[in-house]
Short mmCIF file of N, CA and C in Angstrom, two decimals:
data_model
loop_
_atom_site.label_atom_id
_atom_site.label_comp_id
_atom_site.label_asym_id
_atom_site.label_seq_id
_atom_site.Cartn_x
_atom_site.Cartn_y
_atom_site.Cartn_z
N UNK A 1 0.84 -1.18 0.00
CA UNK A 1 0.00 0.00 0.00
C UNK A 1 0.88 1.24 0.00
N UNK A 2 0.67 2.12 -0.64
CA UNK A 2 1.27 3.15 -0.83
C UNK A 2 0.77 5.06 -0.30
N UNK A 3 -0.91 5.02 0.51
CA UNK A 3 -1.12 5.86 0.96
C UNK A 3 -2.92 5.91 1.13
N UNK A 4 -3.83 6.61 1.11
CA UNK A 4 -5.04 6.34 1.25
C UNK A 4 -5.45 7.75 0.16
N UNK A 5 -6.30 7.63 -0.52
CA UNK A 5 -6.86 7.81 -1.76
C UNK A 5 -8.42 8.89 -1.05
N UNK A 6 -9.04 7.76 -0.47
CA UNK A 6 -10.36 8.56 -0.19
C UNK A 6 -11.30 8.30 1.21
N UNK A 7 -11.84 9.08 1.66
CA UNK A 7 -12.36 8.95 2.82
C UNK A 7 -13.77 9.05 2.79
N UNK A 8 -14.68 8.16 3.39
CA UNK A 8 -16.25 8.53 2.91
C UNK A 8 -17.09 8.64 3.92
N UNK A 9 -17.64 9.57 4.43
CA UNK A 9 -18.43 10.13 5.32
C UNK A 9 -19.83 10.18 5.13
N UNK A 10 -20.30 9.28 6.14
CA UNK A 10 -22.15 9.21 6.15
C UNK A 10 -22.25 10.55 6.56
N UNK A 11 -23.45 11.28 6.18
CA UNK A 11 -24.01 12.02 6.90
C UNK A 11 -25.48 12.54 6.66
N UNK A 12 -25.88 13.03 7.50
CA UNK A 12 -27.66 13.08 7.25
C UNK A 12 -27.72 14.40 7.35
N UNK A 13 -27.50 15.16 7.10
CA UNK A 13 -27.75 16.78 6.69
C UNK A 13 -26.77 17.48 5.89
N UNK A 14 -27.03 17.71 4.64
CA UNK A 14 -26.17 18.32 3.88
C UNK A 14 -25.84 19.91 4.29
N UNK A 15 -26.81 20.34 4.34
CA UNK A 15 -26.73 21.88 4.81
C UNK A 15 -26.06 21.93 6.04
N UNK A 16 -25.79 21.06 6.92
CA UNK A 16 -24.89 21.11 7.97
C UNK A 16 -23.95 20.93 7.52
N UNK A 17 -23.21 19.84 6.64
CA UNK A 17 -22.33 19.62 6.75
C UNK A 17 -21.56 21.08 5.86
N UNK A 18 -22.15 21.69 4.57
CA UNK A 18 -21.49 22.36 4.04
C UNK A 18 -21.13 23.50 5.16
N UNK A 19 -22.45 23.96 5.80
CA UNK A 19 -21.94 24.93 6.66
C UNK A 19 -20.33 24.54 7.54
N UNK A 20 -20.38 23.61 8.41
CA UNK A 20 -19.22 23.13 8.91
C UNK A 20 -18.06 22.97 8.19
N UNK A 21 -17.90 22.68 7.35
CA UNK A 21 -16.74 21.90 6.54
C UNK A 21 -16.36 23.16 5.44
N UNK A 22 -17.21 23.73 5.13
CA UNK A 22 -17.09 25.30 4.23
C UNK A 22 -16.50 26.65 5.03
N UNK A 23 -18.06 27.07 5.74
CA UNK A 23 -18.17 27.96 6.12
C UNK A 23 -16.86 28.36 7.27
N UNK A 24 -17.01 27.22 8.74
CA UNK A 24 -16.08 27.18 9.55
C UNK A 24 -14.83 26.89 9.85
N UNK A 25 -14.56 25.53 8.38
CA UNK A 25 -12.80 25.14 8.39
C UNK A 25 -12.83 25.40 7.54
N UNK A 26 -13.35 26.29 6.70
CA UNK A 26 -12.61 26.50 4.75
C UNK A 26 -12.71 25.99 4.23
N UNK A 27 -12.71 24.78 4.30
CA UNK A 27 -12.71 23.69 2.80
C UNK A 27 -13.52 24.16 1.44
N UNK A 28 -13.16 23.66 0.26
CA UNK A 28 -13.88 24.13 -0.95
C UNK A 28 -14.25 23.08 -1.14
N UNK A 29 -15.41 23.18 -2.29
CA UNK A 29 -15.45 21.83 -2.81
C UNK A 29 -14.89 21.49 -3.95
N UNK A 30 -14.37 19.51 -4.48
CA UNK A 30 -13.85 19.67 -5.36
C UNK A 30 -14.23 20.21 -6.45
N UNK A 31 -13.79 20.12 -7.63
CA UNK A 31 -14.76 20.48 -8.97
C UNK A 31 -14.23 19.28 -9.74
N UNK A 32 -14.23 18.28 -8.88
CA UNK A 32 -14.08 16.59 -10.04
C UNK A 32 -15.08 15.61 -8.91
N UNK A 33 -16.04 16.20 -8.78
CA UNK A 33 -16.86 15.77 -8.23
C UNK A 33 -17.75 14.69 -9.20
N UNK A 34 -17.88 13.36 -9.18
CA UNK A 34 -18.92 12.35 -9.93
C UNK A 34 -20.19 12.75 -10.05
N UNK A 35 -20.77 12.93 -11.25
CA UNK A 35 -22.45 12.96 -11.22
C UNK A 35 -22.89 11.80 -10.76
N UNK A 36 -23.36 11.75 -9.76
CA UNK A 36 -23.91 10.59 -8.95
C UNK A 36 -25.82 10.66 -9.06
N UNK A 37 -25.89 9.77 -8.58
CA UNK A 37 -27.50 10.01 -8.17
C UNK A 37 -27.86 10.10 -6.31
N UNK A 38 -26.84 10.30 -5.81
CA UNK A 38 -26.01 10.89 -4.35
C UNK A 38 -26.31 12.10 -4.30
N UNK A 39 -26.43 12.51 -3.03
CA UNK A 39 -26.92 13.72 -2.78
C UNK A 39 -25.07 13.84 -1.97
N UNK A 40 -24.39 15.10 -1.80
CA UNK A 40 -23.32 14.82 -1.15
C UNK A 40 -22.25 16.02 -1.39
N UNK A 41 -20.95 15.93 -0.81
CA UNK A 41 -19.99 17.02 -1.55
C UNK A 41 -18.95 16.23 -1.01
N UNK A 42 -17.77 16.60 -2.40
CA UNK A 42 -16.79 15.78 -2.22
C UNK A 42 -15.26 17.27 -1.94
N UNK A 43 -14.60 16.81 -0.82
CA UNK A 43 -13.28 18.07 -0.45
C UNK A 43 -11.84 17.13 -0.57
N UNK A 44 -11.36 18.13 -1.99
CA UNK A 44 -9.88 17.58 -2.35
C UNK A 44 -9.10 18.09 -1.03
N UNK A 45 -8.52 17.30 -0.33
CA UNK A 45 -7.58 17.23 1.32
C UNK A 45 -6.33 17.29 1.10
N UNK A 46 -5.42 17.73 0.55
CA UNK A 46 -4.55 17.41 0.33
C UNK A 46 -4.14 16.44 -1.19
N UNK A 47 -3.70 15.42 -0.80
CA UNK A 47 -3.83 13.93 -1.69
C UNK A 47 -4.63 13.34 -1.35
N UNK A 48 -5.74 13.78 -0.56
CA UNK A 48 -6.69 12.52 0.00
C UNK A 48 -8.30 14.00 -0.18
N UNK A 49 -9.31 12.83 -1.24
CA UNK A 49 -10.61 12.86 -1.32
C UNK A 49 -11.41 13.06 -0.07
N UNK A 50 -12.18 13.96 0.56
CA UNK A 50 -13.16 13.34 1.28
C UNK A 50 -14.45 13.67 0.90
N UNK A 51 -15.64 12.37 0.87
CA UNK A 51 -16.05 12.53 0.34
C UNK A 51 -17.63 12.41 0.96
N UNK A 52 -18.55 13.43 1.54
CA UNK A 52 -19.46 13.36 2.39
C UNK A 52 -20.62 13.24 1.65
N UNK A 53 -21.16 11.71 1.68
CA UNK A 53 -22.59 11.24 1.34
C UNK A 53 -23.71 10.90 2.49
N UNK A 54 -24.83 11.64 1.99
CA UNK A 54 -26.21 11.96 2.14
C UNK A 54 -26.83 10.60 2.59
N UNK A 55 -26.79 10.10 3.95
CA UNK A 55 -27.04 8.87 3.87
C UNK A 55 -27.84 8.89 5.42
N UNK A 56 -29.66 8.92 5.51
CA UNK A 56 -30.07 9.45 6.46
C UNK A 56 -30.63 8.03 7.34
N UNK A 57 -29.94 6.82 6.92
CA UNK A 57 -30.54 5.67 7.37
C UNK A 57 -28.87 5.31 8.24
N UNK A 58 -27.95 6.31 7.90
CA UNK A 58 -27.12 5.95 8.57
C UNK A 58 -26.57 5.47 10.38
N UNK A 59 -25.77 4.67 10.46
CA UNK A 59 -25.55 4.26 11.83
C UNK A 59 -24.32 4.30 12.67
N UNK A 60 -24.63 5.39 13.83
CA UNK A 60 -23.35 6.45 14.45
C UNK A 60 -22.10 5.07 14.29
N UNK A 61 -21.18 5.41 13.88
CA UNK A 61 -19.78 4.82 13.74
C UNK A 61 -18.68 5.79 14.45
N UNK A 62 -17.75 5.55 15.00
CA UNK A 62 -16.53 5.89 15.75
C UNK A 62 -15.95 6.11 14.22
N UNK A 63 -15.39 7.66 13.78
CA UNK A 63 -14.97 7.52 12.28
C UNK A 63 -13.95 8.57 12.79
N UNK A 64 -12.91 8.42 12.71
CA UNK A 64 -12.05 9.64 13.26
C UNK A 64 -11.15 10.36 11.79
N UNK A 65 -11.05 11.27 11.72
CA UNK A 65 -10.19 12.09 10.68
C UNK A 65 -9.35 12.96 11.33
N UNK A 66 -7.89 12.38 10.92
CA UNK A 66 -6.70 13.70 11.00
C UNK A 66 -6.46 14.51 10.34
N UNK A 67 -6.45 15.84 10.44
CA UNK A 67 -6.32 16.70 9.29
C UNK A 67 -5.14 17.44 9.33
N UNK A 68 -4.40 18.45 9.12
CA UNK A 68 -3.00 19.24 8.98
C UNK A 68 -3.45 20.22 8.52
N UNK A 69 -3.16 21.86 9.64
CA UNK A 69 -3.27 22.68 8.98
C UNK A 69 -2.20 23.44 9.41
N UNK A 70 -1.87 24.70 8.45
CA UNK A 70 -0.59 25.60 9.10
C UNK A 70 -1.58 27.08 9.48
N UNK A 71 -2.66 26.93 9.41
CA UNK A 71 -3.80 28.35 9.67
C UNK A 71 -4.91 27.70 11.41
N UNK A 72 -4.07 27.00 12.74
CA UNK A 72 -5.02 26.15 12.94
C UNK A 72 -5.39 27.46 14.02
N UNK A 73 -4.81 28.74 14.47
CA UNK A 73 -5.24 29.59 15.26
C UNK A 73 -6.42 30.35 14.62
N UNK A 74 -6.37 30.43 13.39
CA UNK A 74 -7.58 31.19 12.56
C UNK A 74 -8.76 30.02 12.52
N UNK A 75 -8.36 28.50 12.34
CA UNK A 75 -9.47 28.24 13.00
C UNK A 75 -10.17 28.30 13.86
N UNK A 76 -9.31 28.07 15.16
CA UNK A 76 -9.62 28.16 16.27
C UNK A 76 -10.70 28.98 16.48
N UNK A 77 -10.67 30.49 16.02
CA UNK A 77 -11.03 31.95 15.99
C UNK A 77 -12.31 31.35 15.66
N UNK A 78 -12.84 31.22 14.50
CA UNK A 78 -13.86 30.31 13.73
C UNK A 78 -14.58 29.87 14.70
N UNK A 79 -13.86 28.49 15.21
CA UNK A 79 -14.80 27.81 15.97
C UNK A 79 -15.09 28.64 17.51
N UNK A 80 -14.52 29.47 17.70
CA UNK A 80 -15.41 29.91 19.22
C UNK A 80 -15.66 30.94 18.55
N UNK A 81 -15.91 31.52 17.44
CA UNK A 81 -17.20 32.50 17.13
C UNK A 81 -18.41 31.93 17.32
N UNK A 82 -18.43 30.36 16.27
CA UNK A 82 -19.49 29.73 16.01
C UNK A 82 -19.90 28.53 17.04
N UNK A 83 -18.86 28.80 18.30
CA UNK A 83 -19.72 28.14 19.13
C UNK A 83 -18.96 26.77 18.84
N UNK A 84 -18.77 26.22 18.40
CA UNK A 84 -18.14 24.91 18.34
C UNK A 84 -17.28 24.26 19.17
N UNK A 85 -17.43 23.36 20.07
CA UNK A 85 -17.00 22.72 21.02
C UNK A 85 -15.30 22.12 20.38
N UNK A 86 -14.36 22.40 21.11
CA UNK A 86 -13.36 21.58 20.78
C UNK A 86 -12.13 21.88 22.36
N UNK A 87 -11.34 20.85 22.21
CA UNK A 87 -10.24 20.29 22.96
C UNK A 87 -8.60 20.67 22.55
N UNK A 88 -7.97 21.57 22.85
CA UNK A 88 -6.94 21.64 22.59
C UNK A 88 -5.67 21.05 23.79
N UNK A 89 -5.66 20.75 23.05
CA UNK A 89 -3.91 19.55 23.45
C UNK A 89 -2.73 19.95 22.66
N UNK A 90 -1.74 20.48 22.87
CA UNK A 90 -0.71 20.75 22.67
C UNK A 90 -0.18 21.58 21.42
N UNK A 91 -0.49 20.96 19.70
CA UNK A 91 -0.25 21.38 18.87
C UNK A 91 -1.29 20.74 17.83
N UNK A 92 -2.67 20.44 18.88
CA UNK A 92 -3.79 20.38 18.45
C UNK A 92 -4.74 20.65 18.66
N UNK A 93 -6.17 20.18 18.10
CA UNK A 93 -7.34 20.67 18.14
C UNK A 93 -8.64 19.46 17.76
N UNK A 94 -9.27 19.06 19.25
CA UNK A 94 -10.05 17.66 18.44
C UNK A 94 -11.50 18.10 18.62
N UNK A 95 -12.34 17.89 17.54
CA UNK A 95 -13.98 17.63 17.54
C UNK A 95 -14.49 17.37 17.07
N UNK A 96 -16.11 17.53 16.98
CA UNK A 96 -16.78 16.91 15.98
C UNK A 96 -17.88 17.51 15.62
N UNK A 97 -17.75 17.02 14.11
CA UNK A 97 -18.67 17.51 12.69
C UNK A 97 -20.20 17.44 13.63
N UNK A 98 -21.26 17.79 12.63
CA UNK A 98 -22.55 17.64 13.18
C UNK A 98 -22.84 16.32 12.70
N UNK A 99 -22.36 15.62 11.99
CA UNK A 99 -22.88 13.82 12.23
C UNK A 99 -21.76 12.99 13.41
N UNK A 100 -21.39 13.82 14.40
CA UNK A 100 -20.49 13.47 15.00
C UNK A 100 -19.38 12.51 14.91
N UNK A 101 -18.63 12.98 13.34
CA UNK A 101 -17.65 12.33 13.34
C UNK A 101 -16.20 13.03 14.04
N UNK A 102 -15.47 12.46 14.27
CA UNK A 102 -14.17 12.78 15.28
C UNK A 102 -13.47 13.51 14.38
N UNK A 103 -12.92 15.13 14.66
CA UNK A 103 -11.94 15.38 13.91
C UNK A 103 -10.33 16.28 15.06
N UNK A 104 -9.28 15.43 14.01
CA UNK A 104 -8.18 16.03 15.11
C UNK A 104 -7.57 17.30 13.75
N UNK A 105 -7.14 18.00 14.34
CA UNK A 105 -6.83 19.41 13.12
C UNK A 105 -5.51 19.70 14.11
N UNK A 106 -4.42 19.17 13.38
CA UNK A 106 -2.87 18.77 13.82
C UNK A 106 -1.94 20.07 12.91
N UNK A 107 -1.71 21.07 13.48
CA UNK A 107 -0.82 22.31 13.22
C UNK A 107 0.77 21.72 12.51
N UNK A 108 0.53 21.90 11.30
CA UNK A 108 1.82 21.92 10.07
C UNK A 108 2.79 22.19 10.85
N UNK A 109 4.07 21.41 10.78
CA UNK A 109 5.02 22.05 12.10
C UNK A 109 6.35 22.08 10.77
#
């Protein structure tokens, strides 16, 4: 194996998730996104896809994502504007999305 390609995220509210994943950590969306018959949005990460599908029959899973940023104090800023619960530990930052998946946001060193 040589690295991980793509990451796929249940989630049951789209309008949450864009808000979160847009609005509060920046992310764009890709623009090599699949015409699917999926409701969903897919965020180029680096080298790694993630790819959040519309899936309202879904069932809570322990799904954790590491992310890397070198902007993680301007997040920070972000998330206690908007209220967003998180944990800082050292030269990080852990919480979670509104389908409560786990995210750690690990400062580019």
């Amino acid at each position: 194996m040589s690295g991980v390609e793509e990451i796929n995220l249940h989630i049951s509210n789209l309008k949450e998730t864009l808000y979160f994943y847009e609005g509060i950590l920046g992310f764009q969306p890709s623009k090599q996104r699949p015409q699917l018959h999926v409701p969903g949005v897919w965020y180029d990460v680096g080298q790694v896809r993630l790819c959040c599908v519309v899936n309202k029959m879904r069932k809570k899973r322990d799904i954790k994502v590491k992310l890397s940023s070198a902007e993680i104090e301007k997040v920070k800023k972000k998330l206690d504007y908007y209220k967003v619960g998180y944990v800082e530990r050292e030269t990080a930052l852990f919480l979670y999305d509104p389908d409560e998946h786990s995210l750690q946001l690990q400062l580019l060193s």
